[in-house]
């Protein structure tokens, strides 16, 4: 139940005096129903706990589509997966507010993906990417500040580089 889950999360947020909540974007990055539910529960919990800063983790759809058009993925188009609705894959660049460089943790990120066998098998596009391509795809974490998103989109290319900006 959405309200029951949100109340439990709100209690945790209040107990740790949280200032910020990070969840998925409204369509769960790529339409995954569990991710959509995480978004809904998080949004409601933030409301219940009085948390003003809510960031949505997402993918830069514009950069992803540009890379695909330039042939960066070759024949292995990552959205050939029937679980990915390309029209809802990430969010357009002009709606993004934060770009966080996570290049220093790419090896650990790949290892984490490999450990997530229920979602990503050994033959996955994500795990078969060459290092350079993996860095391009996963070297930046993209976020949308929910408050700024509702107020007005960012001008293209202007991103905060810290979650606390």
PDB file of C-alpha atoms in Angstrom:
ATOM      1  CA  UNK A   1       0.000   0.000   0.000  1.00  0.00           C
ATOM      2  CA  UNK A   2       1.414   3.367  -1.058  1.00  0.00           C
ATOM      3  CA  UNK A   3       0.466   5.278   2.081  1.00  0.00           C
ATOM      4  CA  UNK A   4       1.641   2.506   4.416  1.00  0.00           C
ATOM      5  CA  UNK A   5       5.019   2.287   2.665  1.00  0.00           C
ATOM      6  CA  UNK A   6       5.333   6.082   2.529  1.00  0.00           C
ATOM      7  CA  UNK A   7       4.573   6.402   6.238  1.00  0.00           C
ATOM      8  CA  UNK A   8       7.251   3.820   7.095  1.00  0.00           C
ATOM      9  CA  UNK A   9       9.806   5.648   4.975  1.00  0.00           C
ATOM     10  CA  UNK A  10       8.740   9.022   6.384  1.00  0.00           C
ATOM     11  CA  UNK A  11       9.346   7.666   9.902  1.00  0.00           C
ATOM     12  CA  UNK A  12      12.884   6.664   8.940  1.00  0.00           C
ATOM     13  CA  UNK A  13      13.511  10.026   7.282  1.00  0.00           C
ATOM     14  CA  UNK A  14      12.318  11.841  10.400  1.00  0.00           C
ATOM     15  CA  UNK A  15      14.375   9.628  12.722  1.00  0.00           C
ATOM     16  CA  UNK A  16      17.605  10.502  10.896  1.00  0.00           C
ATOM     17  CA  UNK A  17      16.620  14.144  10.385  1.00  0.00           C
ATOM     18  CA  UNK A  18      17.042  13.794   6.616  1.00  0.00           C
ATOM     19  CA  UNK A  19      17.471  16.955   4.556  1.00  0.00           C
ATOM     20  CA  UNK A  20      17.220  15.374   1.120  1.00  0.00           C
ATOM     21  CA  UNK A  21      15.586  12.353  -0.503  1.00  0.00           C
ATOM     22  CA  UNK A  22      16.818  10.760  -3.703  1.00  0.00           C
ATOM     23  CA  UNK A  23      14.531   8.483  -5.693  1.00  0.00           C
ATOM     24  CA  UNK A  24      13.801   7.640  -9.301  1.00  0.00           C
ATOM     25  CA  UNK A  25      12.208   9.978 -11.838  1.00  0.00           C
ATOM     26  CA  UNK A  26       8.407   9.734 -12.297  1.00  0.00           C
ATOM     27  CA  UNK A  27       8.640   6.926 -14.865  1.00  0.00           C
ATOM     28  CA  UNK A  28      11.247   4.897 -12.990  1.00  0.00           C
ATOM     29  CA  UNK A  29      14.074   5.767 -15.430  1.00  0.00           C
ATOM     30  CA  UNK A  30      12.842   3.260 -18.011  1.00  0.00           C
ATOM     31  CA  UNK A  31       9.299   2.367 -17.021  1.00  0.00           C
ATOM     32  CA  UNK A  32      10.206  -0.399 -14.562  1.00  0.00           C
ATOM     33  CA  UNK A  33       7.137  -0.823 -12.288  1.00  0.00           C
ATOM     34  CA  UNK A  34       9.231  -1.282  -9.121  1.00  0.00           C
ATOM     35  CA  UNK A  35      11.131   1.934  -9.882  1.00  0.00           C
ATOM     36  CA  UNK A  36       7.882   3.812 -10.534  1.00  0.00           C
ATOM     37  CA  UNK A  37       6.606   2.623  -7.154  1.00  0.00           C
ATOM     38  CA  UNK A  38       9.850   3.778  -5.496  1.00  0.00           C
ATOM     39  CA  UNK A  39       9.225   7.224  -6.999  1.00  0.00           C
ATOM     40  CA  UNK A  40       5.634   7.331  -5.738  1.00  0.00           C
ATOM     41  CA  UNK A  41       6.502   6.125  -2.234  1.00  0.00           C
ATOM     42  CA  UNK A  42       9.462   8.510  -2.015  1.00  0.00           C
ATOM     43  CA  UNK A  43       7.460  11.522  -3.166  1.00  0.00           C
ATOM     44  CA  UNK A  44       4.714  10.817  -0.642  1.00  0.00           C
ATOM     45  CA  UNK A  45       7.191  10.094   2.169  1.00  0.00           C
ATOM     46  CA  UNK A  46       9.017  13.363   1.523  1.00  0.00           C
ATOM     47  CA  UNK A  47       5.707  15.175   1.728  1.00  0.00           C
ATOM     48  CA  UNK A  48       4.790  13.442   5.000  1.00  0.00           C
ATOM     49  CA  UNK A  49       8.237  14.058   6.528  1.00  0.00           C
ATOM     50  CA  UNK A  50       8.414  17.673   5.355  1.00  0.00           C
ATOM     51  CA  UNK A  51      11.515  17.155   3.213  1.00  0.00           C
ATOM     52  CA  UNK A  52      11.841  20.000   0.739  1.00  0.00           C
ATOM     53  CA  UNK A  53      14.790  18.648  -1.295  1.00  0.00           C
ATOM     54  CA  UNK A  54      13.791  15.749  -3.506  1.00  0.00           C
ATOM     55  CA  UNK A  55      16.061  14.673  -6.334  1.00  0.00           C
ATOM     56  CA  UNK A  56      15.108  12.203  -9.037  1.00  0.00           C
ATOM     57  CA  UNK A  57      17.828   9.882 -10.363  1.00  0.00           C
ATOM     58  CA  UNK A  58      17.495   9.498 -14.118  1.00  0.00           C
ATOM     59  CA  UNK A  59      19.368   9.120 -17.416  1.00  0.00           C
ATOM     60  CA  UNK A  60      20.249  11.868 -19.882  1.00  0.00           C
ATOM     61  CA  UNK A  61      17.904  10.794 -22.692  1.00  0.00           C
ATOM     62  CA  UNK A  62      19.245  13.464 -25.054  1.00  0.00           C
ATOM     63  CA  UNK A  63      22.863  12.331 -24.705  1.00  0.00           C
ATOM     64  CA  UNK A  64      21.835   8.685 -24.940  1.00  0.00           C
ATOM     65  CA  UNK A  65      19.897   9.242 -28.177  1.00  0.00           C
ATOM     66  CA  UNK A  66      22.725  11.333 -29.610  1.00  0.00           C
ATOM     67  CA  UNK A  67      25.222   8.540 -28.863  1.00  0.00           C
ATOM     68  CA  UNK A  68      22.930   5.938 -30.422  1.00  0.00           C
ATOM     69  CA  UNK A  69      22.535   8.070 -33.575  1.00  0.00           C
ATOM     70  CA  UNK A  70      26.322   8.356 -33.799  1.00  0.00           C
ATOM     71  CA  UNK A  71      26.625   4.566 -33.655  1.00  0.00           C
ATOM     72  CA  UNK A  72      28.185   4.397 -30.199  1.00  0.00           C
ATOM     73  CA  UNK A  73      26.311   1.192 -29.407  1.00  0.00           C
ATOM     74  CA  UNK A  74      26.856  -0.564 -32.736  1.00  0.00           C
ATOM     75  CA  UNK A  75      24.291  -3.278 -33.302  1.00  0.00           C
ATOM     76  CA  UNK A  76      23.678  -3.709 -29.584  1.00  0.00           C
ATOM     77  CA  UNK A  77      20.996  -1.071 -29.135  1.00  0.00           C
ATOM     78  CA  UNK A  78      20.331  -1.113 -25.365  1.00  0.00           C
ATOM     79  CA  UNK A  79      16.662  -0.289 -25.778  1.00  0.00           C
ATOM     80  CA  UNK A  80      16.059  -3.416 -27.863  1.00  0.00           C
ATOM     81  CA  UNK A  81      15.155  -4.885 -24.478  1.00  0.00           C
ATOM     82  CA  UNK A  82      11.367  -5.166 -24.310  1.00  0.00           C
ATOM     83  CA  UNK A  83      11.486  -3.951 -20.706  1.00  0.00           C
ATOM     84  CA  UNK A  84      12.714  -0.522 -21.863  1.00  0.00           C
ATOM     85  CA  UNK A  85      10.205   1.982 -23.221  1.00  0.00           C
ATOM     86  CA  UNK A  86      12.515   4.283 -25.167  1.00  0.00           C
ATOM     87  CA  UNK A  87       9.974   7.127 -25.057  1.00  0.00           C
ATOM     88  CA  UNK A  88      10.309   7.047 -21.266  1.00  0.00           C
ATOM     89  CA  UNK A  89      14.020   6.233 -21.010  1.00  0.00           C
ATOM     90  CA  UNK A  90      15.466   8.881 -18.716  1.00  0.00           C
ATOM     91  CA  UNK A  91      14.591  12.528 -19.169  1.00  0.00           C
ATOM     92  CA  UNK A  92      15.475  15.157 -21.779  1.00  0.00           C
ATOM     93  CA  UNK A  93      18.655  17.106 -21.092  1.00  0.00           C
ATOM     94  CA  UNK A  94      16.822  20.415 -20.741  1.00  0.00           C
ATOM     95  CA  UNK A  95      14.947  19.011 -17.721  1.00  0.00           C
ATOM     96  CA  UNK A  96      18.067  17.804 -15.880  1.00  0.00           C
ATOM     97  CA  UNK A  97      19.446  19.885 -13.029  1.00  0.00           C
ATOM     98  CA  UNK A  98      22.470  17.922 -11.732  1.00  0.00           C
ATOM     99  CA  UNK A  99      25.366  16.129 -13.431  1.00  0.00           C
ATOM    100  CA  UNK A 100      27.600  14.313 -10.939  1.00  0.00           C
ATOM    101  CA  UNK A 101      30.926  12.920 -12.147  1.00  0.00           C
ATOM    102  CA  UNK A 102      31.262   9.389 -10.794  1.00  0.00           C
ATOM    103  CA  UNK A 103      34.110   8.311 -13.062  1.00  0.00           C
ATOM    104  CA  UNK A 104      36.332   7.422 -10.133  1.00  0.00           C
ATOM    105  CA  UNK A 105      33.912   4.653  -9.109  1.00  0.00           C
ATOM    106  CA  UNK A 106      33.284   3.052 -12.502  1.00  0.00           C
ATOM    107  CA  UNK A 107      34.990  -0.257 -11.687  1.00  0.00           C
ATOM    108  CA  UNK A 108      32.854  -0.637  -8.567  1.00  0.00           C
ATOM    109  CA  UNK A 109      29.775   0.369 -10.558  1.00  0.00           C
ATOM    110  CA  UNK A 110      30.401  -2.372 -13.147  1.00  0.00           C
ATOM    111  CA  UNK A 111      30.953  -4.896 -10.325  1.00  0.00           C
ATOM    112  CA  UNK A 112      27.660  -3.819  -8.765  1.00  0.00           C
ATOM    113  CA  UNK A 113      25.845  -4.340 -12.045  1.00  0.00           C
ATOM    114  CA  UNK A 114      27.386  -7.807 -12.334  1.00  0.00           C
ATOM    115  CA  UNK A 115      26.127  -8.636  -8.830  1.00  0.00           C
ATOM    116  CA  UNK A 116      22.568  -7.629  -9.793  1.00  0.00           C
ATOM    117  CA  UNK A 117      21.909 -10.905 -11.624  1.00  0.00           C
ATOM    118  CA  UNK A 118      18.123 -10.777 -11.222  1.00  0.00           C
ATOM    119  CA  UNK A 119      18.042  -7.694 -13.443  1.00  0.00           C
ATOM    120  CA  UNK A 120      21.190  -7.878 -15.550  1.00  0.00           C
ATOM    121  CA  UNK A 121      22.472 -11.224 -16.800  1.00  0.00           C
ATOM    122  CA  UNK A 122      26.001 -12.011 -17.959  1.00  0.00           C
ATOM    123  CA  UNK A 123      25.044 -11.427 -21.624  1.00  0.00           C
ATOM    124  CA  UNK A 124      23.612  -7.989 -20.888  1.00  0.00           C
ATOM    125  CA  UNK A 125      24.413  -5.053 -23.108  1.00  0.00           C
ATOM    126  CA  UNK A 126      25.520  -3.152 -20.020  1.00  0.00           C
ATOM    127  CA  UNK A 127      28.130  -5.722 -19.033  1.00  0.00           C
ATOM    128  CA  UNK A 128      29.494  -6.287 -22.524  1.00  0.00           C
ATOM    129  CA  UNK A 129      30.288  -2.606 -23.126  1.00  0.00           C
ATOM    130  CA  UNK A 130      33.936  -1.744 -23.732  1.00  0.00           C
ATOM    131  CA  UNK A 131      35.474   0.382 -20.948  1.00  0.00           C
ATOM    132  CA  UNK A 132      35.313   3.646 -22.916  1.00  0.00           C
ATOM    133  CA  UNK A 133      31.662   3.139 -23.815  1.00  0.00           C
ATOM    134  CA  UNK A 134      30.817   2.136 -20.239  1.00  0.00           C
ATOM    135  CA  UNK A 135      32.501   5.318 -18.987  1.00  0.00           C
ATOM    136  CA  UNK A 136      30.482   7.411 -21.449  1.00  0.00           C
ATOM    137  CA  UNK A 137      27.222   5.752 -20.384  1.00  0.00           C
ATOM    138  CA  UNK A 138      27.809   5.497 -16.648  1.00  0.00           C
ATOM    139  CA  UNK A 139      30.494   8.067 -15.775  1.00  0.00           C
ATOM    140  CA  UNK A 140      27.917  10.724 -14.914  1.00  0.00           C
ATOM    141  CA  UNK A 141      24.901  10.356 -12.648  1.00  0.00           C
ATOM    142  CA  UNK A 142      22.017  12.582 -13.697  1.00  0.00           C
ATOM    143  CA  UNK A 143      19.400  14.061 -11.391  1.00  0.00           C
ATOM    144  CA  UNK A 144      16.428  16.380 -11.484  1.00  0.00           C
ATOM    145  CA  UNK A 145      15.612  18.633  -8.554  1.00  0.00           C
ATOM    146  CA  UNK A 146      11.850  18.090  -8.283  1.00  0.00           C
ATOM    147  CA  UNK A 147      11.236  21.678  -7.112  1.00  0.00           C
ATOM    148  CA  UNK A 148      13.236  23.231  -9.942  1.00  0.00           C
ATOM    149  CA  UNK A 149      11.634  20.875 -12.450  1.00  0.00           C
ATOM    150  CA  UNK A 150       8.191  22.062 -11.486  1.00  0.00           C
ATOM    151  CA  UNK A 151       9.247  25.723 -11.546  1.00  0.00           C
ATOM    152  CA  UNK A 152      11.063  25.783 -14.895  1.00  0.00           C
ATOM    153  CA  UNK A 153      13.479  23.619 -16.882  1.00  0.00           C
ATOM    154  CA  UNK A 154      17.215  24.295 -16.799  1.00  0.00           C
ATOM    155  CA  UNK A 155      18.918  26.006 -19.667  1.00  0.00           C
ATOM    156  CA  UNK A 156      20.748  23.363 -21.624  1.00  0.00           C
ATOM    157  CA  UNK A 157      24.216  22.584 -20.308  1.00  0.00           C
ATOM    158  CA  UNK A 158      23.843  24.293 -16.930  1.00  0.00           C
ATOM    159  CA  UNK A 159      24.039  21.611 -14.281  1.00  0.00           C
ATOM    160  CA  UNK A 160      24.816  21.604 -10.593  1.00  0.00           C
ATOM    161  CA  UNK A 161      27.800  19.349  -9.916  1.00  0.00           C
ATOM    162  CA  UNK A 162      27.003  18.512  -6.307  1.00  0.00           C
ATOM    163  CA  UNK A 163      23.835  17.076  -4.794  1.00  0.00           C
ATOM    164  CA  UNK A 164      23.957  19.869  -2.261  1.00  0.00           C
ATOM    165  CA  UNK A 165      23.871  22.726  -4.830  1.00  0.00           C
TER     166      UNK A 165
END
